[in-house]
Amino acid sequence: MKITLLVSFLLCYSYCIYITHASPINCLEDQQSLLLQFKNNLTFDPKYSTTLKLWNNSTACCYWRGVRCDNEGHVIALYLIEEELISGGFNNSSSLFSLQHLQELYLSYTNFNSSIPSGFSKLEKLKELDLSNCHFYGTLSNSMSNLTHLTYLDLSQNDLSGAIPNSMSNLTRLTYLDLSHNDLSGAIPSSLFTLPSLEMISLEDNQFSKLDEFFNVSSSILKILDLSTNYLSGPFPISIFQLKSLSHLDLSFNKFNGSLHLDKFFELKNLNFLDISYNKLFLKGNPINVEPSLFRAIILRLASCNLKTFPSFLMNQSTLVFLDLSNNQIQGVLPNWIWKLQSLKKLNISHNLLTELEGPLTNLTYILIVDLHNNKLKGPIPVFLKYATYLDYSMNKFSSTIPQDIGNYVSFTNFISLSNNNFNGSIPSSLCQASRLQLLDLSFNNISGSIPSCLMTMTETLKVLNLRRNSLQGPIPDKFSASCSLQTLNLHGNLLHGPVPMSLAHCSKLEVLDIGTNQFVGQFPCFLQNISTLKVLVLRHNKFHGTLGCSKAKNPWKMIQIVDIAFNNFSGKLPKNYFRTLKKMKDDNDNVEPDIIRSAIYNVYYQDSVTLVSKGQQMELVKILKIFIAIDFSSNHFEGQIPEDLMDLKALYVLNLSNNAFSNEIPSTIGNLKQLESLDLSNNSLVGEIPMQLASLSFLSYLNLSFNHLVGKIPTGTQLQSFQASSFEGNYGLYGSPLTEIPKLPYDPHPQPACGRLACSIDWSFLSVELGFVFGLGIIIGPVMLWKQWRVRYCKLVDKILCWMFSRMYLEYATDRGQTYTVLRW
Ligand SMILES: *[C@@H]1O[C@H](CO)[C@@H](O)[C@H](O)[C@H]1NC(C)=O
Ligand SMILES: *[C@@H]1O[C@H](CO)[C@@H](O)[C@H](O)[C@H]1NC(C)=O
Ligand SMILES: *[C@@H]1O[C@H](CO)[C@@H](O)[C@H](O)[C@H]1NC(C)=O
Ligand SMILES: *[C@@H]1O[C@H](CO)[C@@H](O)[C@H](O)[C@H]1NC(C)=O
Ligand SMILES: *[C@@H]1O[C@H](CO)[C@@H](O)[C@H](O)[C@H]1NC(C)=O
Ligand SMILES: *[C@@H]1O[C@H](CO)[C@@H](O)[C@H](O)[C@H]1NC(C)=O
Ligand SMILES: *[C@@H]1O[C@H](CO)[C@@H](O)[C@H](O)[C@H]1NC(C)=O
Ligand SMILES: *[C@@H]1O[C@H](CO)[C@@H](O)[C@H](O)[C@H]1NC(C)=O
Ligand SMILES: *[C@@H]1O[C@H](CO)[C@@H](O)[C@H](O)[C@H]1NC(C)=O
Ligand SMILES: *[C@@H]1O[C@H](CO)[C@@H](O)[C@H](O)[C@H]1NC(C)=O
Ligand SMILES: *[C@@H]1O[C@H](CO)[C@@H](O)[C@H](O)[C@H]1NC(C)=O
Ligand SMILES: *[C@@H]1O[C@H](CO)[C@@H](O)[C@H](O)[C@H]1NC(C)=O
């Protein structure tokens, strides 16, 4: 609708200009000066102006751009569109309202930012008025009711509020009324529907709460009615079935309730667009005596209508192009005929209770978009749609292998999701024939075997590759395309091993890299530091080792928001100024907005998900929020001081450095991390007192400082007292609420580690590899004196084992030349 109007307007616009130039008319002097006054009172930037800046005395106003006159030289039409930087200087006394001959006024896409002047009511000859997107606010009052010649009124996309005045029913010539995207409220007056010439009403996206029933509208010629996205409630308004000319009806996203028979709609013989999705209706399907010729839907959206069965009349809807039956409770078999609807291009049956696909699936039509996700469909994969571009079969119970010849069916496909099913077997390399594929999601299945290397070569087109949580083995093929356009690579939770392939460096647009919970080895992949678009890096639970020291990055991570390298064997001190270039993490003024990758087509969003540990809980971040900013370096062997530059990352939400060997004091600059909600520094060798500044972190809701060597009194009168004692335990020099109020005497400068809780969770496999123990006989082989050699980072883990195994032995910390060692005594 908007588009056709715009096109016709643009046609008119150039045509009108042409007319004015073709037959020169001298502009009346008063008209010219009124226009110039109007111009002079407006503030605008000539740089962006396309129309106003050209108005001047050097030519008569009828020649001006955007102005049209009648034969006597009166201005009868004014077109000021997309002069977005206009502001101010527009009120009741504006000279514009003295242009009494105006018949058409288009001011759309400007920024007046004022209450809507009632002066428009003086322009009694107006036939067309378009004030859409002008940033007008205030109420409509009765100001428009004088404009009885109006045929076209567009006030959409302003901030108008209040009710629609009854006097609107004075506008008996109105054919087009668009008040959408405002804050209008109250009841929709029934008198609107009696306007004899009205063909289109859009009240979309307002706050209307009531639709009065209306009567005697049999002569109505209303064709388009859009009341979607309001708060209309009560039973379905049956008056609507009197509007016999309706062809487009959108009542979606309201609160209509009660039950409704679908066959009522067959009374509207011209209806071809119907959307009643997302109300609280109980729609009864299966009308029996339908004459197929009477109802010819093209777009039918019945999402979330509590449908229990497929409406069988659909069988004969040969004109149907879009069908949306998602979010219903349709059970049982997905009938075969649905695939044979002649015109169907888009089918959405997601979020139902379907269990079976009816066969045989042959001679099918050219459906392009198929969304069956979140049902209970089982059996083999239904690849059969040769021309489909979008296939979402995720969250079902499909099993079997992915057919080896899948490549024959996907040459036009750019979106395939089979995630959350029971697919097994390997990834067929014929899949690589899908030369237009942009997104491949096979996550959460039982797929085994290795990753076909041609999948990596496909990254020239592929933007999202998600193989998360399968049983894939072997290395990542080192075959990423030289013009790699990958944005998301998620291989989390497989059995992959080997190093991170160097060719991944070609993927300079990479935003999400999650290869956590695999068996990757090697040093920190430094080349990743040159991928400046990176937002999420998860190397968690692998076997990476060595320091984080890389040579200086060419394009440092400006966008990075999650770095999770926990549970590896990284060691050493954190490089100086390591965190300095992480711009995004420093910026705490970012807008709150879900960060979703828009798959190029069809309005479908694909959300990256990542699992993180925050506040001591594993959590799945389904949408990676722009604001979610986290660093997890826990369970490695990092040592030395907690770097000061880390404390500049003002936007951090989660900081986890636990289970390392960080020593020295907690930097007092930790008070900079104002957004911090979760802080875990437990199981390190931090000394000194808890800095007062920690108490100023007002969002902090999870804190763990346990098992360090912190001393002194916990800062009082702060929220630190609201945490449990376990947040502070194992620091023998620490006292004060919520721990005991008095220091333990005698004060012990070399406290023993607390082994109070013997059930310290121990990752045995990790330790056995790490320390070379033989646990088989329950005996430690190796001279106890060796322990002195272990640096603290190992001792931390050793402590727990020893405590667990030999409760009679005890450990003592000794400090020698700045290094802390653990000594085993018995
Ligand atoms: C006056 O308007 C004409 C076009 O109507 C334009 O070419 C000219 O630059 C304008 N002069 C000034 C000073 O803006
Ligand atoms: C335009 O011309 C009219 C007289 O023709 C004069 O009164 C007015 O001041 C002029 N405006 C400007 C902006 O020069
Ligand atoms: C209209 O705005 C102008 C300045 O832009 C101001 O001088 C004038 O007083 C205003 N008139 C009314 C009625 O608000
Ligand atoms: C315009 O005038 C009407 C009365 O005619 C008044 O109610 C309204 O507040 C005025 N608007 C502005 C912006 O001055
Ligand atoms: C517009 O400007 C004229 C002077 O150029 C002034 O007299 C008038 O009040 C102004 N009107 C508005 C609405 O700004
Ligand atoms: C509108 O004006 C108000 C002040 O009058 C200002 O705070 C606001 O930012 C303006 N809005 C726009 C979109 O220009
Ligand atoms: C409507 O028009 C009448 C004359 O036709 C006039 O007296 C009245 O002031 C106008 N109303 C408004 C709100 O401008
Ligand atoms: C507009 O309608 C109101 C009542 O709704 C009435 O009082 C007024 O006279 C009407 N104005 C015109 C110009 O028809
Ligand atoms: C509808 O029209 C009939 C006569 O045409 C009249 O008797 C009846 O009162 C009208 N109903 C309403 C609600 O206006
Ligand atoms: C519809 O909702 C209203 C409240 O908005 C409630 O009073 C009424 O009982 C509901 N009707 C049905 C059939 O659920
Ligand atoms: C739909 O068409 C088939 C033939 O294509 C016919 O047998 C059937 O009766 C029709 N169904 C309805 C409900 O009209
Ligand atoms: C499928 O189409 C072929 C020809 O295109 C035809 O021979 C065959 O009978 C059709 N099969 C069915 C089940 O309709």
PDB file of C-alpha atoms in Angstrom, residues 236 241 259-268 271 274 276 282-288 290 295 297 300-302 305 307 309-314 323 325:
ATOM      1  CA  PHE A 236     -14.420 -10.934  17.940  1.00  0.00           C
ATOM      2  CA  PHE A 241     -18.592  -9.307   8.650  1.00  0.00           C
ATOM      3  CA  SER A 259     -14.349 -18.736  19.975  1.00  0.00           C
ATOM      4  CA  LEU A 260     -14.900 -18.053  16.305  1.00  0.00           C
ATOM      5  CA  HIS A 261     -15.826 -20.210  13.347  1.00  0.00           C
ATOM      6  CA  LEU A 262     -13.622 -19.829  10.342  1.00  0.00           C
ATOM      7  CA  ASP A 263     -16.594 -20.108   8.006  1.00  0.00           C
ATOM      8  CA  LYS A 264     -17.792 -16.680   9.137  1.00  0.00           C
ATOM      9  CA  PHE A 265     -15.043 -15.260   6.988  1.00  0.00           C
ATOM     10  CA  PHE A 266     -16.511 -16.834   3.888  1.00  0.00           C
ATOM     11  CA  GLU A 267     -19.197 -14.153   4.056  1.00  0.00           C
ATOM     12  CA  LEU A 268     -16.475 -11.752   2.987  1.00  0.00           C
ATOM     13  CA  LEU A 271     -11.226 -11.194   1.212  1.00  0.00           C
ATOM     14  CA  LEU A 274      -6.611 -12.270   6.413  1.00  0.00           C
ATOM     15  CA  ILE A 276      -6.033 -12.667  12.921  1.00  0.00           C
ATOM     16  CA  PHE A 282     -10.247 -20.161  19.729  1.00  0.00           C
ATOM     17  CA  LEU A 283     -10.626 -20.686  16.026  1.00  0.00           C
ATOM     18  CA  LYS A 284     -12.791 -23.569  14.853  1.00  0.00           C
ATOM     19  CA  GLY A 285     -11.648 -24.946  11.522  1.00  0.00           C
ATOM     20  CA  ASN A 286     -13.227 -27.440   9.145  1.00  0.00           C
ATOM     21  CA  PRO A 287     -16.149 -25.633   7.585  1.00  0.00           C
ATOM     22  CA  ILE A 288     -18.066 -28.177   5.568  1.00  0.00           C
ATOM     23  CA  VAL A 290     -17.834 -24.197   1.339  1.00  0.00           C
ATOM     24  CA  PHE A 295     -13.132 -17.442  -0.845  1.00  0.00           C
ATOM     25  CA  ALA A 297      -7.195 -16.181   0.076  1.00  0.00           C
ATOM     26  CA  LEU A 300      -3.706 -16.274   5.342  1.00  0.00           C
ATOM     27  CA  ARG A 301      -2.198 -15.829   8.770  1.00  0.00           C
ATOM     28  CA  LEU A 302      -3.850 -17.806  11.527  1.00  0.00           C
ATOM     29  CA  CYS A 305      -5.401 -19.110  17.116  1.00  0.00           C
ATOM     30  CA  LEU A 307      -6.445 -24.374  16.004  1.00  0.00           C
ATOM     31  CA  THR A 309      -6.802 -29.422  13.079  1.00  0.00           C
ATOM     32  CA  PHE A 310      -5.907 -28.315   9.573  1.00  0.00           C
ATOM     33  CA  PRO A 311      -8.794 -26.296   8.165  1.00  0.00           C
ATOM     34  CA  SER A 312      -9.794 -28.574   5.307  1.00  0.00           C
ATOM     35  CA  PHE A 313     -11.084 -25.766   3.113  1.00  0.00           C
ATOM     36  CA  LEU A 314      -7.460 -24.910   2.520  1.00  0.00           C
ATOM     37  CA  LEU A 323       0.076 -19.684   4.795  1.00  0.00           C
ATOM     38  CA  LEU A 325      -0.532 -21.721  10.891  1.00  0.00           C
TER      39      LEU A 325
END
